[in-house]
PDB file of C-alpha atoms in Angstrom:
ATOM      1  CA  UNK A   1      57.575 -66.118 -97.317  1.00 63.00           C
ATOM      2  CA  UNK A   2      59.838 -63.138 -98.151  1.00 71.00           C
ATOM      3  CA  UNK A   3      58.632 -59.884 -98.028  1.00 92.00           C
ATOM      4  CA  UNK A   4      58.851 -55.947 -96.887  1.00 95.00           C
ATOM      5  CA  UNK A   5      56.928 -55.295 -93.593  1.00 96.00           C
ATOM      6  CA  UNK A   6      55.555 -52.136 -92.520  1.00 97.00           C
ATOM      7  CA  UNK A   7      54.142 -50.727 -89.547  1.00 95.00           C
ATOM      8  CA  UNK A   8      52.218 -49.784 -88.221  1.00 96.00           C
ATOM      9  CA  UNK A   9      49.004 -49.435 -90.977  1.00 95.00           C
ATOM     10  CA  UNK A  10      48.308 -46.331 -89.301  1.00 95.00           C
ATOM     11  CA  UNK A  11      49.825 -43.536 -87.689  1.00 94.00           C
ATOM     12  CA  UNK A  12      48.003 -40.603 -85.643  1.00 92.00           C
ATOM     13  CA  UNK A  13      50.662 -37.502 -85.415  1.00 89.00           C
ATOM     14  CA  UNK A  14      50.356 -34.945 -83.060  1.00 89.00           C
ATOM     15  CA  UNK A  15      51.990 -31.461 -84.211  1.00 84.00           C
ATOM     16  CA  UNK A  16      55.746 -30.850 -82.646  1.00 86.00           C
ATOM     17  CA  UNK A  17      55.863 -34.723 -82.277  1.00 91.00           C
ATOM     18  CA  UNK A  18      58.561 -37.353 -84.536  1.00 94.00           C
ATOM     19  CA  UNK A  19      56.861 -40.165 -85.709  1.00 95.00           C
ATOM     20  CA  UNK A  20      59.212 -43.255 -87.032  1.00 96.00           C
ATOM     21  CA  UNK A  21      57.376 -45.776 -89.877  1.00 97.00           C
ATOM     22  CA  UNK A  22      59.310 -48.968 -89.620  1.00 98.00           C
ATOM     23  CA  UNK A  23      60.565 -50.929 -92.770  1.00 98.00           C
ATOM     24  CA  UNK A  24      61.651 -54.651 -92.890  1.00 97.00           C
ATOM     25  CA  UNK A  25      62.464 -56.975 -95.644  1.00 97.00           C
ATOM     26  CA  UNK A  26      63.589 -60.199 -95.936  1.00 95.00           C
ATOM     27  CA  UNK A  27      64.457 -60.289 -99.434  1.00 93.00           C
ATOM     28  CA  UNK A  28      67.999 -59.522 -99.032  1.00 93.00           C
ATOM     29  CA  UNK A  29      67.803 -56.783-101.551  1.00 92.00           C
ATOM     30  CA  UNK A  30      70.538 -54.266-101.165  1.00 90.00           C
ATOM     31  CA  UNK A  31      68.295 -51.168-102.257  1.00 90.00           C
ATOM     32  CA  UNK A  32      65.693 -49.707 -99.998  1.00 94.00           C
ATOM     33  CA  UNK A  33      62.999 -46.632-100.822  1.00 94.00           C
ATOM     34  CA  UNK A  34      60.937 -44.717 -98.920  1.00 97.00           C
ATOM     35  CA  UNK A  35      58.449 -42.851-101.022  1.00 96.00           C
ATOM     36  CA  UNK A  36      55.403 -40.926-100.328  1.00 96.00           C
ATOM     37  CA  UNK A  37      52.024 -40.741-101.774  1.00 94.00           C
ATOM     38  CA  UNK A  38      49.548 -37.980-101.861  1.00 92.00           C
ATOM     39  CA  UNK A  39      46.172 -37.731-103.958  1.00 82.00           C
ATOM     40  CA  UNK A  40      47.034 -36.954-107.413  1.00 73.00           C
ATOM     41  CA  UNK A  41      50.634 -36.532-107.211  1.00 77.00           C
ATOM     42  CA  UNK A  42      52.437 -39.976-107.338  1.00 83.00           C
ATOM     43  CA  UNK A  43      54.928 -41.067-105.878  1.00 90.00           C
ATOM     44  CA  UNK A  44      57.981 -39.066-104.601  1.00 92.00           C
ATOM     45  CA  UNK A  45      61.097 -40.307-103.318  1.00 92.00           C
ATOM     46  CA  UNK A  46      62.077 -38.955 -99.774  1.00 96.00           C
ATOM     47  CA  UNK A  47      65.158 -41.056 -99.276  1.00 96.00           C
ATOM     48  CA  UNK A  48      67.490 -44.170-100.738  1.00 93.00           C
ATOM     49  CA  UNK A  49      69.771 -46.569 -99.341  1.00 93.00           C
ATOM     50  CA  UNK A  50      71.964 -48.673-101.930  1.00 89.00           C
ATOM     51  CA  UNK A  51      74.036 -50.176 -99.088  1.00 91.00           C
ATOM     52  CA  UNK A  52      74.353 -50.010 -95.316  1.00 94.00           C
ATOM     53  CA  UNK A  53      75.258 -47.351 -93.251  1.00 95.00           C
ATOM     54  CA  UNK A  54      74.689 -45.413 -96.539  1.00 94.00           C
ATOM     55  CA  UNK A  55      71.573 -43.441 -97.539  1.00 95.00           C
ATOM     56  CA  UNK A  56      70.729 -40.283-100.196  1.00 93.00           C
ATOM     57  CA  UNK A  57      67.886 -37.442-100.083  1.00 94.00           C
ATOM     58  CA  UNK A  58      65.721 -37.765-102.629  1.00 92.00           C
ATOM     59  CA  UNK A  59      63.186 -35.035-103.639  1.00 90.00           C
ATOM     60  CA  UNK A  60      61.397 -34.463-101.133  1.00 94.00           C
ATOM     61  CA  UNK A  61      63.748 -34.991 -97.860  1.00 96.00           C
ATOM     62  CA  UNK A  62      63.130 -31.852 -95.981  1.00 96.00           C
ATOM     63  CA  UNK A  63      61.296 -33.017 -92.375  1.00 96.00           C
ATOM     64  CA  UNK A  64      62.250 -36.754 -92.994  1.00 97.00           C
ATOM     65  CA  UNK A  65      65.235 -38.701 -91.677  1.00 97.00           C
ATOM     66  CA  UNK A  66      66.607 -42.383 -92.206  1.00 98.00           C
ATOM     67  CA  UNK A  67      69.063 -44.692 -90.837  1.00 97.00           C
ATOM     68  CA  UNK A  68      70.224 -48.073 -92.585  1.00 97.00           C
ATOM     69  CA  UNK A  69      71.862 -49.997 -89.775  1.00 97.00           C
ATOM     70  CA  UNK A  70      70.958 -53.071 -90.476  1.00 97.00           C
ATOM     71  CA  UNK A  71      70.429 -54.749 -94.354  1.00 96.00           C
ATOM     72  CA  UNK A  72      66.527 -55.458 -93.668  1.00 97.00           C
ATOM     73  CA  UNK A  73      66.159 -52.341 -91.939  1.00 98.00           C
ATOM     74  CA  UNK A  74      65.488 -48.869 -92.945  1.00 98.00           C
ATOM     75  CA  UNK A  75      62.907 -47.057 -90.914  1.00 98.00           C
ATOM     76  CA  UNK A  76      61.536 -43.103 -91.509  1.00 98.00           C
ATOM     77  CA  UNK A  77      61.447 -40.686 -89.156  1.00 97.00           C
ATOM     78  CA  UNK A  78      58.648 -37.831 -89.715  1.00 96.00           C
ATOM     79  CA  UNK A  79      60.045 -35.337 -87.863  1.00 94.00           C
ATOM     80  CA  UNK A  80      58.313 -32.180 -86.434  1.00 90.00           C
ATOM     81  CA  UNK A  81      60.043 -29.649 -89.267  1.00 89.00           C
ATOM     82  CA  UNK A  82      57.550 -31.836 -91.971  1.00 90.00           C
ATOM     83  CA  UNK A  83      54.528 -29.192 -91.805  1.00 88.00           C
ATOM     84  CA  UNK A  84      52.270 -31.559 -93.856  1.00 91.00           C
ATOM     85  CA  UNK A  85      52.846 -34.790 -93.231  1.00 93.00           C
ATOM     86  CA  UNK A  86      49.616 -36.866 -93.994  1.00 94.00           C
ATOM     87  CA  UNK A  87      49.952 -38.902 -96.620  1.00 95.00           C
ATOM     88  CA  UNK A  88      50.539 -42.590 -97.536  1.00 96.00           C
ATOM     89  CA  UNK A  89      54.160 -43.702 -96.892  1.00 97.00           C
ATOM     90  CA  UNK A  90      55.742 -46.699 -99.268  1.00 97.00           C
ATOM     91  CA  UNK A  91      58.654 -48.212 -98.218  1.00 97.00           C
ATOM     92  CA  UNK A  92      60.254 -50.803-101.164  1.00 95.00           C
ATOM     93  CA  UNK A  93      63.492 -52.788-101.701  1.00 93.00           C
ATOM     94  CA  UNK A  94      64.617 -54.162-105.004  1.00 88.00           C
ATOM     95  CA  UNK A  95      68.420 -55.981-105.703  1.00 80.00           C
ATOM     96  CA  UNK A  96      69.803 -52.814-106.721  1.00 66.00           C
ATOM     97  CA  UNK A  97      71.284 -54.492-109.318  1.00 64.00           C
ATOM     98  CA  UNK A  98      71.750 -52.962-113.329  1.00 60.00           C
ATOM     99  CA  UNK A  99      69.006 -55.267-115.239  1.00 59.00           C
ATOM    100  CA  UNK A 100      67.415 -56.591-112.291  1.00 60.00           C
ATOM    101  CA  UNK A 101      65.666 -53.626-110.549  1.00 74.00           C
ATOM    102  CA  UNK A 102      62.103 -54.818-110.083  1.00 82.00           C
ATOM    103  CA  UNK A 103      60.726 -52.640-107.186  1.00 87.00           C
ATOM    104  CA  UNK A 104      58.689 -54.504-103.880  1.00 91.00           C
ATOM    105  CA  UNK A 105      56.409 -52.497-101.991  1.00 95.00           C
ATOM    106  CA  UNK A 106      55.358 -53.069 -98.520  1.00 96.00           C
ATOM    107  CA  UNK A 107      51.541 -52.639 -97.536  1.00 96.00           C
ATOM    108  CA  UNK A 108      52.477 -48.640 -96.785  1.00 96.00           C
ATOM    109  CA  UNK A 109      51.265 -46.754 -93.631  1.00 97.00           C
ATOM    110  CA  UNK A 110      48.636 -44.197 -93.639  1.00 96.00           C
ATOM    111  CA  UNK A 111      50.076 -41.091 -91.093  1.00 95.00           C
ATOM    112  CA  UNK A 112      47.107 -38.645 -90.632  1.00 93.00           C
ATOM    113  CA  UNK A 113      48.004 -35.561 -88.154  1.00 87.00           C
ATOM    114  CA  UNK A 114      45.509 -35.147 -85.045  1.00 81.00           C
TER     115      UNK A 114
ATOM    116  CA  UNK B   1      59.487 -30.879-117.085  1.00 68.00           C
ATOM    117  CA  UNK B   2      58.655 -33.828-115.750  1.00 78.00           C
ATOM    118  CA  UNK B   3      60.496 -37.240-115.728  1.00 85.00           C
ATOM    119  CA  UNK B   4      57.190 -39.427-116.498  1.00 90.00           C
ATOM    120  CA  UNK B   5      53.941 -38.151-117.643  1.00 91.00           C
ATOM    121  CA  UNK B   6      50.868 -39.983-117.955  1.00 92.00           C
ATOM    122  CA  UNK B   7      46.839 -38.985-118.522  1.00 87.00           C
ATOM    123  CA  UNK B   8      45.684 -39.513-115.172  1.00 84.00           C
ATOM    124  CA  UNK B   9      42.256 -39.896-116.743  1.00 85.00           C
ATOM    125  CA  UNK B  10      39.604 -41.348-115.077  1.00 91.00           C
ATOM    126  CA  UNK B  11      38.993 -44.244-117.927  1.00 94.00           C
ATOM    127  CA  UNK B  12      35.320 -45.565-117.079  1.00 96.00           C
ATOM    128  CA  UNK B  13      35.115 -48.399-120.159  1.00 97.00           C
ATOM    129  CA  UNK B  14      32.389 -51.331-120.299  1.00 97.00           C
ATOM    130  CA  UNK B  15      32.747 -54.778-119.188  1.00 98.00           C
ATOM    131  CA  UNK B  16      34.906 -56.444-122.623  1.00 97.00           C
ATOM    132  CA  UNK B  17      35.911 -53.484-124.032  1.00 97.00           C
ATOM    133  CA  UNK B  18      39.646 -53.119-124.850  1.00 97.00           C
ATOM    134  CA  UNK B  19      41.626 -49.627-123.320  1.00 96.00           C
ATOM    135  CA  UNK B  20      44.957 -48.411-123.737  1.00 95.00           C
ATOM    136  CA  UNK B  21      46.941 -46.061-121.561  1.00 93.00           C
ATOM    137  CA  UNK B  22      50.477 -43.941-122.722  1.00 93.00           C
ATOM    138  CA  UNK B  23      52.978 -43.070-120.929  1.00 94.00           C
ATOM    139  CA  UNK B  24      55.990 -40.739-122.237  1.00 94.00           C
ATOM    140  CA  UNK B  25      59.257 -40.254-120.616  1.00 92.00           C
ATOM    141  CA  UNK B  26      61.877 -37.823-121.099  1.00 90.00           C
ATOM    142  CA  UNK B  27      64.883 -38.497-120.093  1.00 84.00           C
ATOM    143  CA  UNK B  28      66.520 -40.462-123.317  1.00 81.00           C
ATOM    144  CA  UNK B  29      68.948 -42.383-121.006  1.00 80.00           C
ATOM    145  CA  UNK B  30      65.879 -44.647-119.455  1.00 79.00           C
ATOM    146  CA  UNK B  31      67.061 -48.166-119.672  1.00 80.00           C
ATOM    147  CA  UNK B  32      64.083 -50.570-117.934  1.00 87.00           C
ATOM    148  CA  UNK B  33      60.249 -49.893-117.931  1.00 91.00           C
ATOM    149  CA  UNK B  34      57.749 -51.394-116.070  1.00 93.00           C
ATOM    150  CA  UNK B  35      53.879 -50.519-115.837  1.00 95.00           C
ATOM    151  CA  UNK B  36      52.362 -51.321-112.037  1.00 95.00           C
ATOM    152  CA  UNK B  37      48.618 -51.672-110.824  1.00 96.00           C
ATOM    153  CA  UNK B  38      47.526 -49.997-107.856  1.00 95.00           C
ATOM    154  CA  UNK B  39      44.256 -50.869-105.638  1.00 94.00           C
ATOM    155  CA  UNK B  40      42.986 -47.614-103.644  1.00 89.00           C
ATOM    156  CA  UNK B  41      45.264 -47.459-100.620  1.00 85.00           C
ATOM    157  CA  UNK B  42      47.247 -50.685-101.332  1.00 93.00           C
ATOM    158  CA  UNK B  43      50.608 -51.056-102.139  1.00 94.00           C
ATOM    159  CA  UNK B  44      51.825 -50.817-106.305  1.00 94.00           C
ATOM    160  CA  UNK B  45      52.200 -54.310-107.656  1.00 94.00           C
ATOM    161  CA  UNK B  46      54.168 -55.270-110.504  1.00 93.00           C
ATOM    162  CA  UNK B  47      52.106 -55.790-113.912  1.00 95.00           C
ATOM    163  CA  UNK B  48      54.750 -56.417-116.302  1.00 93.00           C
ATOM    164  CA  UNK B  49      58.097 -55.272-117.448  1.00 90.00           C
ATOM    165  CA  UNK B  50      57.671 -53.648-120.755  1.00 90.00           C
ATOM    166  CA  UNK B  51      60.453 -54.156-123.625  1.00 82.00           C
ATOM    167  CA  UNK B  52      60.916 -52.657-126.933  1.00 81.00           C
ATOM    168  CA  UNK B  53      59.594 -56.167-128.777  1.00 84.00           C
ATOM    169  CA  UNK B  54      56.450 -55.850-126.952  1.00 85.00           C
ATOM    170  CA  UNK B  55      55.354 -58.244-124.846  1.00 91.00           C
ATOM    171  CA  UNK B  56      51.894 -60.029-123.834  1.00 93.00           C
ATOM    172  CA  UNK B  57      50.611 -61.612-120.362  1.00 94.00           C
ATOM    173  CA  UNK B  58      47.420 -62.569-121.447  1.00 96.00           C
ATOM    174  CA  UNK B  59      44.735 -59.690-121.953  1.00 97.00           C
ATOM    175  CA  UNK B  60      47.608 -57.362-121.157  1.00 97.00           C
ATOM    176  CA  UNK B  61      50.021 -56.150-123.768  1.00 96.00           C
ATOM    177  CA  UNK B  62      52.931 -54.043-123.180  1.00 96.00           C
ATOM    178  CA  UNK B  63      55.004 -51.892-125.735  1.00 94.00           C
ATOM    179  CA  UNK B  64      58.080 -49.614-125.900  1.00 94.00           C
ATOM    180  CA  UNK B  65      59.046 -47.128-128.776  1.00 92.00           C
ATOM    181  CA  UNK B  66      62.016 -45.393-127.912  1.00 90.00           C
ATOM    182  CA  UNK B  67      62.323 -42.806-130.462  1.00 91.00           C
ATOM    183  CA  UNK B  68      59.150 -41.824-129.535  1.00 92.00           C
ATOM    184  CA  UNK B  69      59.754 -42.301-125.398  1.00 93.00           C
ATOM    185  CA  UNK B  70      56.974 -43.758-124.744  1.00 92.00           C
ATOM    186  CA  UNK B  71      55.463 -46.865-123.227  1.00 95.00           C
ATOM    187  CA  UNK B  72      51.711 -48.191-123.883  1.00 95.00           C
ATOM    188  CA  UNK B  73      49.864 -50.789-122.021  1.00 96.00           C
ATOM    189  CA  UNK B  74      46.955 -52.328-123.998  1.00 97.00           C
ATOM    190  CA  UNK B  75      44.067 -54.052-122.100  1.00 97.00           C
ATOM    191  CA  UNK B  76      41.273 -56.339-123.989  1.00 98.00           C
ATOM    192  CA  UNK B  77      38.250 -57.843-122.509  1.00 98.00           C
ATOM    193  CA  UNK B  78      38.367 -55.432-120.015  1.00 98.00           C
ATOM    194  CA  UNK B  79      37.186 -57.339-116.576  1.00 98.00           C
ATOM    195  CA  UNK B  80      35.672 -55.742-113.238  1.00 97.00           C
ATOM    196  CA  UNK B  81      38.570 -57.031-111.197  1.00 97.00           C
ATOM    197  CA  UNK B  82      40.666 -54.599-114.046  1.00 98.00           C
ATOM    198  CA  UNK B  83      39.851 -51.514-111.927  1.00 97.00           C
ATOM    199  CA  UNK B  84      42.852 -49.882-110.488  1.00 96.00           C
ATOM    200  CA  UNK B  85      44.902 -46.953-110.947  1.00 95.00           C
ATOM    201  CA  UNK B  86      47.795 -48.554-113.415  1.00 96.00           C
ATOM    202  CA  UNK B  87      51.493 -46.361-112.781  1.00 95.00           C
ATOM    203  CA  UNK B  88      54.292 -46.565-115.210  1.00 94.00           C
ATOM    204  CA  UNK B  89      57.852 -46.604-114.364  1.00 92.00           C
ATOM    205  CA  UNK B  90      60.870 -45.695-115.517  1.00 90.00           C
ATOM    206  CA  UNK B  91      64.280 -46.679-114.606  1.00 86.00           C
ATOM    207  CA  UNK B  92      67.817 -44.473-115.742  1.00 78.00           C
ATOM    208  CA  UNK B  93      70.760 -46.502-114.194  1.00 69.00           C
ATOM    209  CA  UNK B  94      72.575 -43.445-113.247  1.00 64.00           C
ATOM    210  CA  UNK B  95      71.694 -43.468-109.436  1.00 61.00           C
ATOM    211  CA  UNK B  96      69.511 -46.390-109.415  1.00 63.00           C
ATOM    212  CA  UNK B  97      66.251 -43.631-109.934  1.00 76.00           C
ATOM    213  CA  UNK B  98      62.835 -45.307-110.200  1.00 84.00           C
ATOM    214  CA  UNK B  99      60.719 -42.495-111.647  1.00 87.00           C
ATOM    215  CA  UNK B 100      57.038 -42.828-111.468  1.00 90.00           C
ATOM    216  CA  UNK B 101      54.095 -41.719-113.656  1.00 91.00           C
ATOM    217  CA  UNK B 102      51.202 -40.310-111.146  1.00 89.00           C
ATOM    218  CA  UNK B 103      48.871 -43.301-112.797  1.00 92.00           C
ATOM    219  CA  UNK B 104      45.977 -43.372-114.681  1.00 93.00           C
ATOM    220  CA  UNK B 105      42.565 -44.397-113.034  1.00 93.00           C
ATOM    221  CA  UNK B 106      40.329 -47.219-114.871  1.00 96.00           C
ATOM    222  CA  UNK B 107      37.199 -47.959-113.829  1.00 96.00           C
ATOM    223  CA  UNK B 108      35.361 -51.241-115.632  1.00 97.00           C
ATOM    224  CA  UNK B 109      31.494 -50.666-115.418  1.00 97.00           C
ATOM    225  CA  UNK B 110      29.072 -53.829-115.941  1.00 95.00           C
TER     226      UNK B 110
END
């Protein structure tokens, strides 16, 4: 069955450390999102891939990084410069086409800091 | 201001009553619009897509009015399994942006 993957389900940070959330898909969309999720607040964009080996900041990129190698691929680094990272992380692809932009979500990782 | 707004409520309704939630966007340029369930701590899944001649999935129906900007989803014979936090989205072309309302919370009490 196609899909998006993510692991792991949970994440234990400890503080000065980078954490990477992996994201697969075998959808063969074009567009991949990683958003984040906190109480309240919805969901923010952190960074956007419409192709590979291409990727944009979205509004909230600050402590985050992203690399799109690979078309089913585009894992999220939590790096030590994101001061408050707990939250729920949503990765999602979608064809990245005009008129066909349905979003898919994978299952999203909870990162908590120790 | 922001993109999407929504009452985040909480909506606590009886079993088989009907509920509707708004949603108003502000950006006049929004092209597709979609309303998505969430279950605490799962992933958003897609409801429906939501078009300006309204459209129906069974209990659910969806509505856009555009000189207004805003998008409704109406639910009747509310069910249990109807609890959820229910997020509206809103899609400009320019840059591909998906712009999300923070959701409004239902719960359906027996």
């Amino acid at each position: 069955d196609g899909g998006i993957t993510q692991s792991p389900k949970y994440l234990f940070r400890k503080e000065g450390q980078n954490v990477t959330l992996s994201c697969e898909q075998n959808l063969n969309h074009d567009a991949m999102y990683w958003y984040r999720q906190d109480p309240g607040q919805g969901l923010r964009l952190i960074y956007y891939s419409q192709i590979v080996n291409d990727f944009q900041k979205g509004d909230i990129a600050e402590g985050y990084s992203v690399s799109r190698e690979k078309k089913e691929s585009f894992p999220l680094t939590v790096t030590s410069a994101q001061k408050n990272p707990t939250a729920f992380y949503l990765c999602a692809s979608s064809i990245g086409t005009a008129g066909n932009e349905k979003l898919f979500f994978g299952s999203g990782t909870q990162l908590s800091v120790l | 201001r922001k993109e999407v707004e929504q009452d985040p409520g909480p909506f606590n309704v009886p079993e088989g009553a009907t509920v509707a939630f708004n949603c108003t966007y502000s950006n006049s340029a929004s092209q597709s619009f979609f309303w998505y369930r969430q279950d605490c701590r799962k992933e958003p899944k897609l409801l429906m897509s939501v078009y300006s001649s309204g459209n129906e999935d069974g209990r659910f129906t969806a509505q856009l009015n555009r000189a207004s900007q805003y998008i409704s989803l109406l639910i009747r014979d509310s069910k249990l399994s109807d609890s959820a936090t229910y997020l509206c989205v809103v899609i400009v072309y320019t840059g591909n942006q998906f712009y999300f309302g923070t959701g409004t919370s239902l719960t359906v009490i027996p």
